[in-house]
Short mmCIF file of C-alpha atoms in Angstrom, two decimals:
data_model
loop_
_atom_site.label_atom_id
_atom_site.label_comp_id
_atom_site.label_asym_id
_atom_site.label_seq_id
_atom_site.Cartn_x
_atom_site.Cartn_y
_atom_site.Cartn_z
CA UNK A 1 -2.89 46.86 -74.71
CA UNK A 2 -1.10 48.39 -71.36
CA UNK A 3 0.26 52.12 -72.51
CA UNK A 4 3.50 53.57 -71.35
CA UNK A 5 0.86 55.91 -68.94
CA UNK A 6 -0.57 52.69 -67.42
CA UNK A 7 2.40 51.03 -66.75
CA UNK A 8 3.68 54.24 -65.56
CA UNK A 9 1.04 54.18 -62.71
CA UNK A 10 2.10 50.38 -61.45
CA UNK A 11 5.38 51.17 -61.29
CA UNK A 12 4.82 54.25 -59.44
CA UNK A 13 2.84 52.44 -56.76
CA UNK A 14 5.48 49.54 -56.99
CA UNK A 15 8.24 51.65 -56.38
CA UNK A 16 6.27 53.21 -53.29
CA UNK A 17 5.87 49.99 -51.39
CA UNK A 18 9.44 48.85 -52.11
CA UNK A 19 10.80 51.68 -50.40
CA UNK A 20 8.42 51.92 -47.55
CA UNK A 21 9.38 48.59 -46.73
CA UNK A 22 11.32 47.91 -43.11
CA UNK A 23 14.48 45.81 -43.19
CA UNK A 24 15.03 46.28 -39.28
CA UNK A 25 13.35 42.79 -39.06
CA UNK A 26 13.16 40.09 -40.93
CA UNK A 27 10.96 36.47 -40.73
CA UNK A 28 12.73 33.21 -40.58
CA UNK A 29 11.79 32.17 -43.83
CA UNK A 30 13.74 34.92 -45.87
CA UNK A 31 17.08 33.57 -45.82
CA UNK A 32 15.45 30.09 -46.43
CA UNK A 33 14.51 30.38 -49.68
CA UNK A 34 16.52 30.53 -52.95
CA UNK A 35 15.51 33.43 -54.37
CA UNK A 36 17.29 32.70 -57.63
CA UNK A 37 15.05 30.10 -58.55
CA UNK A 38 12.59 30.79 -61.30
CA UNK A 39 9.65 30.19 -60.20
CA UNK A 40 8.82 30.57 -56.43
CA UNK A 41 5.49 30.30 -54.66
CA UNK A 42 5.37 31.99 -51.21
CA UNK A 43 2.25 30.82 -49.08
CA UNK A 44 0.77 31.43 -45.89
CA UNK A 45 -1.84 32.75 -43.06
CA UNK A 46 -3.29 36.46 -43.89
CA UNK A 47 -1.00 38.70 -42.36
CA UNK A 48 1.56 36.72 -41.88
CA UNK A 49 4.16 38.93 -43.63
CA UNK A 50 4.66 37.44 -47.22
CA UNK A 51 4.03 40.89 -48.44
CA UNK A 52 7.00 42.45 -46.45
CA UNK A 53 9.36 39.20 -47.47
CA UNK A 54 8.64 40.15 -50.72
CA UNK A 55 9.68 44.08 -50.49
CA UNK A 56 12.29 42.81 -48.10
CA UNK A 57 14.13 40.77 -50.82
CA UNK A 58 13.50 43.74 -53.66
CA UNK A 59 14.80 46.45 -51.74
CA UNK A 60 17.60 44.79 -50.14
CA UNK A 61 18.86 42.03 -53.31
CA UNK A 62 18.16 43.72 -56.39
CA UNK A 63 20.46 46.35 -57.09
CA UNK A 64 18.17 47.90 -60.55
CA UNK A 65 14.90 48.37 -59.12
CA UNK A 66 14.20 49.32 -63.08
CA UNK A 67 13.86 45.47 -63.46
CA UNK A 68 11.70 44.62 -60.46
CA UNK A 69 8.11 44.81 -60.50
CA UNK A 70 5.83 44.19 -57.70
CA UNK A 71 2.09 43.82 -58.07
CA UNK A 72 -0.68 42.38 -56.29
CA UNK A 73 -3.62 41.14 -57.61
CA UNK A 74 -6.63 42.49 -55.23
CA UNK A 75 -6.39 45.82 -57.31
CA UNK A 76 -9.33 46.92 -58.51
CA UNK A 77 -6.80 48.28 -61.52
CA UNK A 78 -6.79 44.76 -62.60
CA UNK A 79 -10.78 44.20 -63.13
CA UNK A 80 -10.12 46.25 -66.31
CA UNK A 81 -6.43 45.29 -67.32
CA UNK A 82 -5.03 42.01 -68.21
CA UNK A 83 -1.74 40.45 -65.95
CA UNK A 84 -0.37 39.00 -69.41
CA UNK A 85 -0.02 42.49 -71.24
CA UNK A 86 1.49 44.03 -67.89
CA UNK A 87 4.10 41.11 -67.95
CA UNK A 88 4.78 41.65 -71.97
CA UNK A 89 5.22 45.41 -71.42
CA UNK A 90 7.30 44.64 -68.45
CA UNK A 91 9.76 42.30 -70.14
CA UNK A 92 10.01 44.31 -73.57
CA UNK A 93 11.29 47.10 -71.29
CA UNK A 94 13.84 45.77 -69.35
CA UNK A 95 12.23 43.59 -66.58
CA UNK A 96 13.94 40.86 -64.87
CA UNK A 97 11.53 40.10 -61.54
CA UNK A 98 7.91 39.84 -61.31
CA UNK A 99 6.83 39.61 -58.08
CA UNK A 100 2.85 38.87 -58.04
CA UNK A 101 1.03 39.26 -54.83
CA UNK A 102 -2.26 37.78 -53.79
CA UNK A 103 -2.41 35.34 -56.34
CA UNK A 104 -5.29 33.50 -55.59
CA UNK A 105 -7.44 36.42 -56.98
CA UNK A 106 -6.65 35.70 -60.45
CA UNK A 107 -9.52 32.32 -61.06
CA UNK A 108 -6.99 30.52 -63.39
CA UNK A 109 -3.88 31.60 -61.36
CA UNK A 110 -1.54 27.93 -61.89
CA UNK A 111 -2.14 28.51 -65.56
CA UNK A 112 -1.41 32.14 -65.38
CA UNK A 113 1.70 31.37 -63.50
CA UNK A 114 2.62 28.73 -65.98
CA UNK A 115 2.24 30.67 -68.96
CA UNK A 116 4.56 33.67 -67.67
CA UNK A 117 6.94 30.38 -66.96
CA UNK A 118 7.03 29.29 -70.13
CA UNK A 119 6.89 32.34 -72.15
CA UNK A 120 9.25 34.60 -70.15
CA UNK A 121 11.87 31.84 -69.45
CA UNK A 122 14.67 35.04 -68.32
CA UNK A 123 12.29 36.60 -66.34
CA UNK A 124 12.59 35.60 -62.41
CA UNK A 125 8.90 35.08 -61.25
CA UNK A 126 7.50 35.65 -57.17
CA UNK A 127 4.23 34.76 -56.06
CA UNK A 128 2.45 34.44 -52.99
CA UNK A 129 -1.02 33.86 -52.02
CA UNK A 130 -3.68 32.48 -49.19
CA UNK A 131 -2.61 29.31 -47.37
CA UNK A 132 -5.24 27.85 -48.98
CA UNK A 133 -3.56 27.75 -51.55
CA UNK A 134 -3.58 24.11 -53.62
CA UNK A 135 -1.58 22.96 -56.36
CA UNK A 136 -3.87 21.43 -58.99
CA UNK A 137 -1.93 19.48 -61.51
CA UNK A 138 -5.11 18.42 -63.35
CA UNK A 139 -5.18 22.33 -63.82
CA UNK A 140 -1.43 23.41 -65.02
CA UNK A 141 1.69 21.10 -63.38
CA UNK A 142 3.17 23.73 -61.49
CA UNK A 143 5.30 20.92 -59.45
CA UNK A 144 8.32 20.36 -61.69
CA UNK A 145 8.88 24.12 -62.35
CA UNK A 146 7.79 25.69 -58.50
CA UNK A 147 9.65 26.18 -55.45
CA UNK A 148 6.71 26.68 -52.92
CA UNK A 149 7.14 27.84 -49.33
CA UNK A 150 5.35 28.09 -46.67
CA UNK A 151 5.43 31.26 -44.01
CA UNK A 152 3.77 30.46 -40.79
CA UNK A 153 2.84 32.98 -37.94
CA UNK A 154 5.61 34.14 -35.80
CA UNK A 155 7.07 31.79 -33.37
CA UNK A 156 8.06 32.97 -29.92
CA UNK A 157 12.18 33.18 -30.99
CA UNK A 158 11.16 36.05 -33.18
CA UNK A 159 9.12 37.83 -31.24
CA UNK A 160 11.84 38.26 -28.83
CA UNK A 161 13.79 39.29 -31.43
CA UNK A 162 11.28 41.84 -32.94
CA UNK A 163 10.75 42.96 -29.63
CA UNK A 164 14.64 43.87 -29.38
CA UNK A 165 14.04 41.75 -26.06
CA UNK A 166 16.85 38.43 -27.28
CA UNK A 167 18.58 37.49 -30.22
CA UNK A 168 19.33 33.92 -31.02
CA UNK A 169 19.34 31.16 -33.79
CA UNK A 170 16.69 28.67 -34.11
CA UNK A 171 17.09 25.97 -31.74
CA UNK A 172 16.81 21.82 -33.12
CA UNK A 173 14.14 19.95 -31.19
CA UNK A 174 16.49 17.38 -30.53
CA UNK A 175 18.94 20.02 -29.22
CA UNK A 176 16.22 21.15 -27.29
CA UNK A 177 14.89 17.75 -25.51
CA UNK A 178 19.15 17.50 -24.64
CA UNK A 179 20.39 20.64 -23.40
CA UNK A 180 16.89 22.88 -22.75
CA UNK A 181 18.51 23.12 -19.23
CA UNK A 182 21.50 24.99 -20.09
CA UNK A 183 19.78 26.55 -23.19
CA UNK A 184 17.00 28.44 -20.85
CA UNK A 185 19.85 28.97 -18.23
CA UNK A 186 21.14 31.13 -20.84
CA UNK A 187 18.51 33.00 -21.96
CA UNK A 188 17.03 33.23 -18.34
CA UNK A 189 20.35 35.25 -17.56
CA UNK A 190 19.94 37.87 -19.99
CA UNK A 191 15.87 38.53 -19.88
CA UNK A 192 12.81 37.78 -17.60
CA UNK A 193 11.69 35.20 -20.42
CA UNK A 194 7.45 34.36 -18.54
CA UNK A 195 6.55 37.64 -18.89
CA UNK A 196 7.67 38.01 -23.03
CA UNK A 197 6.24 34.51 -23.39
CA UNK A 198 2.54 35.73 -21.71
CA UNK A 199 2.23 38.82 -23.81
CA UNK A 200 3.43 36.79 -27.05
CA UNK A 201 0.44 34.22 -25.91
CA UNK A 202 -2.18 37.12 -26.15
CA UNK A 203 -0.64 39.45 -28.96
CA UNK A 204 2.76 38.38 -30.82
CA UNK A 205 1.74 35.76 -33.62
CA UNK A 206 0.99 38.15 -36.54
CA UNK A 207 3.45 40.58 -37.50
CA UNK A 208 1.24 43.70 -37.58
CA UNK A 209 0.93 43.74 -33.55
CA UNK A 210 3.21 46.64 -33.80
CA UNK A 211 1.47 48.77 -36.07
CA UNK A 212 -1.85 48.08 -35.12
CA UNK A 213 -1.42 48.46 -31.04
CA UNK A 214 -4.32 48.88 -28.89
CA UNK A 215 -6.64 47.57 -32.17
CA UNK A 216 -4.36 44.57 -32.72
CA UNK A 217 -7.57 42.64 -31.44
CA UNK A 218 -9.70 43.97 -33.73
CA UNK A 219 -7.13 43.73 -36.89
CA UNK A 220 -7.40 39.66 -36.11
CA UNK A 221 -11.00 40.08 -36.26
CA UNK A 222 -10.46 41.84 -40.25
CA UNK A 223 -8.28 39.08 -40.87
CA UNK A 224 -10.87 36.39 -40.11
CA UNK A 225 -13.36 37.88 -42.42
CA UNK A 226 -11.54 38.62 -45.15
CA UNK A 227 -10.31 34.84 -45.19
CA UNK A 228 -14.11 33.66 -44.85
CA UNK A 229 -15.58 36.43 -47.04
CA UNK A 230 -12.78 36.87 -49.82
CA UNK A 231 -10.00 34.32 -49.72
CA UNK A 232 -12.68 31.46 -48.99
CA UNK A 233 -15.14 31.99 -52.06
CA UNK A 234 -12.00 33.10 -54.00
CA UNK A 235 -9.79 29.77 -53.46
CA UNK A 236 -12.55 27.36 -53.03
CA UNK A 237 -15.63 28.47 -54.92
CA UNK A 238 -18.23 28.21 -52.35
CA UNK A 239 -21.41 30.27 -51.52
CA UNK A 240 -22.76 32.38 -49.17
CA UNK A 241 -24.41 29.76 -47.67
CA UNK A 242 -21.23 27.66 -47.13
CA UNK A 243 -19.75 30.82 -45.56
CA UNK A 244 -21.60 31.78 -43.38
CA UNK A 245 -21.95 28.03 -41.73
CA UNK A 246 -18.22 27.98 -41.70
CA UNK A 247 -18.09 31.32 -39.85
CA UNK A 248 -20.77 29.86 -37.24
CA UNK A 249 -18.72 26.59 -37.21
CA UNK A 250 -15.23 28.87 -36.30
CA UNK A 251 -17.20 30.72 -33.31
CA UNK A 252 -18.79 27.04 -31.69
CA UNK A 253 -15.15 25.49 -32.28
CA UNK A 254 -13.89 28.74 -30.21
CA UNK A 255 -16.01 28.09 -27.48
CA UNK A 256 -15.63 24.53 -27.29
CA UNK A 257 -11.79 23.25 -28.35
CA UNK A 258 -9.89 21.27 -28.12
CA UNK A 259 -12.36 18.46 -26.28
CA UNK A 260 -13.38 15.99 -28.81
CA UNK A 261 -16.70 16.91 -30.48
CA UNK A 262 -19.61 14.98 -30.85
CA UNK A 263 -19.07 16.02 -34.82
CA UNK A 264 -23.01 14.67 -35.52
CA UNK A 265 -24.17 17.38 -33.16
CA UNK A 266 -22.71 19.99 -34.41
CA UNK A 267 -23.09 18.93 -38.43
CA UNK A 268 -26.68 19.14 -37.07
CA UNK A 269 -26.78 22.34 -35.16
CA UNK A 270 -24.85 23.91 -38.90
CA UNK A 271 -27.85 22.29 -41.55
CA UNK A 272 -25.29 20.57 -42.63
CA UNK A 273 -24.43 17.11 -43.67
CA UNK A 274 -20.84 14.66 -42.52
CA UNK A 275 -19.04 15.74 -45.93
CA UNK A 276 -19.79 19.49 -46.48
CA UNK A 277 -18.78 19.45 -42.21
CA UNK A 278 -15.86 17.99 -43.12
CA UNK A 279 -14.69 19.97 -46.01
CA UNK A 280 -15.41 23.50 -44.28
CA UNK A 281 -13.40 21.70 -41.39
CA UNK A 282 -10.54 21.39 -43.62
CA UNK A 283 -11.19 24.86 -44.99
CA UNK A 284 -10.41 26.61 -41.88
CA UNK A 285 -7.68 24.51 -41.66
CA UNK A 286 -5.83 25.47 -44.50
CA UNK A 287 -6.79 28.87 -44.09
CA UNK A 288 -4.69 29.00 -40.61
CA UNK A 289 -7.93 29.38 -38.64
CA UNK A 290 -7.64 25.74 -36.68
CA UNK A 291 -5.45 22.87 -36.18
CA UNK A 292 -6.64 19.13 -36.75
CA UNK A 293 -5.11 16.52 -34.64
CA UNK A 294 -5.82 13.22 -35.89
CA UNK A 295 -4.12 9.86 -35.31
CA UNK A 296 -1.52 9.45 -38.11
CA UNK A 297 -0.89 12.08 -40.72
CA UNK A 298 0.41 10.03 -43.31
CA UNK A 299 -3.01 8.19 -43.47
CA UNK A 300 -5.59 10.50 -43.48
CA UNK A 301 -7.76 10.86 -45.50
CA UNK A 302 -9.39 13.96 -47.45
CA UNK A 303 -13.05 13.80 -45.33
CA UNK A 304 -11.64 11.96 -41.98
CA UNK A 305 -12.82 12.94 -38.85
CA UNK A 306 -10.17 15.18 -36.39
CA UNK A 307 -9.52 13.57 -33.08
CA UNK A 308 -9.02 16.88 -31.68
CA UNK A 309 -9.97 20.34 -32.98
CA UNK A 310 -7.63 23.77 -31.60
CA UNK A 311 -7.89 27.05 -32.65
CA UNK A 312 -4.76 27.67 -34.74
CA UNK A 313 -2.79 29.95 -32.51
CA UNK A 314 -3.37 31.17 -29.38
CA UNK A 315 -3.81 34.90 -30.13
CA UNK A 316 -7.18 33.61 -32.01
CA UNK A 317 -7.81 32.43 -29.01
CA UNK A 318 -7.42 36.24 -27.16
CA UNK A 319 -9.45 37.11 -30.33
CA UNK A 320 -12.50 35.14 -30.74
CA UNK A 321 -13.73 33.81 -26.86
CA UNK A 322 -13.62 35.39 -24.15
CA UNK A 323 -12.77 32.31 -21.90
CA UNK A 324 -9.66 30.85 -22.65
CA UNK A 325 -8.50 28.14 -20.50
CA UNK A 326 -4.77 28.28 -19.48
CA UNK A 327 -4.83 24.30 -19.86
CA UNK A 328 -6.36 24.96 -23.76
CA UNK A 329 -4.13 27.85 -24.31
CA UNK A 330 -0.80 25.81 -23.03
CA UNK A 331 -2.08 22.68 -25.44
CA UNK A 332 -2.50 25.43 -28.33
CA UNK A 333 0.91 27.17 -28.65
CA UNK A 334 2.36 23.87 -28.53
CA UNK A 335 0.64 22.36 -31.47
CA UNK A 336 1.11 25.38 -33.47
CA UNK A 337 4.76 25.92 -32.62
CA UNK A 338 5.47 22.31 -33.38
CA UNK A 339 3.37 21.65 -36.29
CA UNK A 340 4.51 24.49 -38.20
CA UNK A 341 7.99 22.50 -38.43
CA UNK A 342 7.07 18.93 -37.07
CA UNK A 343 4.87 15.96 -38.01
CA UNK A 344 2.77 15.93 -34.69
CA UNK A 345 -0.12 13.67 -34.13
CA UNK A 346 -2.65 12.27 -31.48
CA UNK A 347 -1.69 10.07 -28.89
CA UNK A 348 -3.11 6.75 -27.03
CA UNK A 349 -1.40 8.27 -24.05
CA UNK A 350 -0.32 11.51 -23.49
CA UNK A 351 -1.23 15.02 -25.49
CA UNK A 352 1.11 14.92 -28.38
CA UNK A 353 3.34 12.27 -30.73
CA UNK A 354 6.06 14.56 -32.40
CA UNK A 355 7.54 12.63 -35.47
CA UNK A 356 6.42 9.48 -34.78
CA UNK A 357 9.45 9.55 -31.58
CA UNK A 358 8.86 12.27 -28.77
CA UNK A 359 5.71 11.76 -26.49
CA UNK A 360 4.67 14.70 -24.74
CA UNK A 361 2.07 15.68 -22.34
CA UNK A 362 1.79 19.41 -21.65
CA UNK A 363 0.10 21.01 -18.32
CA UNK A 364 0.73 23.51 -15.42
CA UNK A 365 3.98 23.56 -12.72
CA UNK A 366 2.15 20.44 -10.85
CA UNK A 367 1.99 18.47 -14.03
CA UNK A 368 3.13 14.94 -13.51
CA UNK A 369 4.40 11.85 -15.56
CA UNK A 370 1.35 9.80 -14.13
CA UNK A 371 -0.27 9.79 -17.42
CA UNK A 372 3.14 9.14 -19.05
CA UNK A 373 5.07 7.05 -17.28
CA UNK A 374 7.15 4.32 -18.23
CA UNK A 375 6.73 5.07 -22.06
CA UNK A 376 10.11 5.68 -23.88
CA UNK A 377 11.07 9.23 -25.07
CA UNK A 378 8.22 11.10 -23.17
CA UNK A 379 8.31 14.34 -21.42
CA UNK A 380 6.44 17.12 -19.68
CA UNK A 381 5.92 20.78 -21.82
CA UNK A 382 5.32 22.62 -18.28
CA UNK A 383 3.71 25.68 -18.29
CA UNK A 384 5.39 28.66 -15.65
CA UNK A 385 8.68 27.10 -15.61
CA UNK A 386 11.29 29.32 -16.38
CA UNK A 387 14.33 26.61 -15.89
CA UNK A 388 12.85 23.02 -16.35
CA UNK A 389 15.07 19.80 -15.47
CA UNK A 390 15.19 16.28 -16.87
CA UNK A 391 12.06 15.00 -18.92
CA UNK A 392 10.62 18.45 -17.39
CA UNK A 393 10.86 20.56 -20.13
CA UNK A 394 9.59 24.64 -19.99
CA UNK A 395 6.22 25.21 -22.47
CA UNK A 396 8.34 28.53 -23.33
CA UNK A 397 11.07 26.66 -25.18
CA UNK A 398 8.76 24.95 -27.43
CA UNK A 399 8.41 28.84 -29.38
CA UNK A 400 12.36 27.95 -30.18
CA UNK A 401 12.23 26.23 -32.92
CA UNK A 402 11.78 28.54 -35.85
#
């Protein structure tokens, strides 16, 4: 049984982060999500800020912080003390709001999650976890009771308006394809918008850049192997074995993306077979390691082979080689600034097919429409354009959309 003593201690250290939380700043996805729902699942990269959206929405929405508790599941406390008696003691003592962090270290967490569901139906329930994350309804159906969200890395929009630099609303990609002239006329009046956009390239994705300053490099590095060495085994079950080919497969995908790989070469150079390739593939895919371009989304298939293969984001990139390619790099923060609110998929022409509609083909100031031409609804993403015109559309803008 949890004592008054114990429980004393968590809400101590829950009170502690609450207040220590900033609310100068907050990610796109906070005012997205409806926080009275029962039951909502918050989901993402590592370091991504779900913590801090969490906090965030305590300290700034519930006005008897008495009835909030916040707890996350990595503590060691919790190797010796069971989530269920926590809960009990919390509800039979005035709580309203659990909010469970890191989720995914609990080995039965749907059912967990269920349970409180079910057995605490006043009781307002928050979880978040790795973007690994999978709902299992074999396990405990979760999908009739959850509201589960997703919080990507930063885009470039709020960077700029972390950095203080610009402040504006989300911008509609079909807003964007129709008035991205006037749109960067605007912002290009107000702030030199290339050199924001080059530092954001090399250090603005994760949140913690701030904190973490001249180490930010080195924090990505932590993040990398706590995903492979914790979240990985945690999520997925695998071994040590698995992990460290799927670390080894990360560093030769680093080196080599986004041409398309000869996949039986390097199955081969990992001791490895097609299937066990393929799942670790879509391991560090799901962990928000690297982005899989195939042909059609909505067809493929659990072990199907990637067209292309990108690191996820391009401060990865910065992180794990040191050669990036400005063509690579350009092709990168596209695909992740468009697939973390689009359906985008591989081409027979052209770079990129953006919701089965928009062809785009992305490149450097000389970039032309030879490739393109004469197909419908296609434009250029141009790299070191700070005012585009027609079809010509600045890479820049593309960080706009969330």
């Amino acid at each position: 049984m949890i004592s008054a003593e114990d429980f004393a201690k968590i809400e101590l250290s829950s009170k502690r982060r609450i207040s220590k939380a900033p609310t100068d700043f907050h990610r796109y996805l906070f005012n997205k999500i409806d926080w009275e729902n029962k039951l909502i699942g918050i989901k993402g990269p590592k370091g991504g800020g779900k913590t801090t959206l969490i906090l965030q929405h305590i300290k700034e929405d519930i006005r008897d912080k008495d009835t909030a508790l916040y707890i996350s599941l990595d503590d060691l406390w919790f190797t010796t003390h069971d989530v269920k008696e926590l809960v009990e003691y919390h509800f039979t003592h005035g709580g309203k709001y659990l909010f469970v962090d890191e989720v995914h270290y609990h080995p039965l967490w749907q059912r967990l999650m269920k349970n409180i569901y079910d057995e605490y139906p006043e009781l307002n329930v928050v979880f978040s976890g790795s973007s690994m994350l999978h709902i299992d309804n074999a396990q405990a159906d979760l999908s009739r009771r959850l509201q589960l969200n997703t919080l990507h890395g930063m885009s470039f929009r709020e960077y700029l308006i972390y950095e203080g630099i610009y402040n504006m609303q989300p911008v509609s990609l079909d807003e964007l394809i129709k008035h991205h002239v006037d749109i960067a006329m605007e912002i290009s009046n107000h702030i030199k918008v290339l050199p924001a956009f080059e530092k954001y390239c090399v250090s603005g994705y994760y949140p913690f850049y701030k904190e973490a300053k001249n180490s930010y490099h080195d924090r990505i590095t932590q993040v990398v192997n706590q995903i492979l060495e914790s979240d990985y085994p945690t999520v997925e079950g695998v071994t040590i074995s698995t992990i460290r080919k799927t670390r080894k497969m990360l560093m030769v995908l680093a080196e080599s993306v986004p041409q398309t790989l000869n996949m039986s070469l390097l199955f081969r150079e990992l001791e490895t077979d097609r299937n066990q390739g393929l799942k670790m593939l879509g391991a560090l895919q799901r962990s928000g390691l690297v982005n899989l371009l195939n042909c059609d989304t909505k067809s493929i298939k659990p072990l199907s082979r990637p067209e292309k293969i990108y690191l996820n984001n391009t401060n990865l990139m910065h992180t794990l080689t040191n050669r990036v390619n400005t063509g690579t790099m350009c092709e990168t923060f596209f695909l992740n600034q468009l697939s973390n609110v689009h359906e985008v998929c591989f081409p027979k022409q052209g770079d990129f097919f953006v919701d089965h509609k928009y062809l785009f083909e992305v490149g450097g100031k000389s970039k032309t429409f030879e490739q393109i031409k004469d197909i419908p609804n296609s434009y250029l993403a141009v790299d070191d354009t700070e005012i585009g015109r027609q079809n010509r559309i600045p890479l820049w803008m593309f960080g706009l959309l969330y």
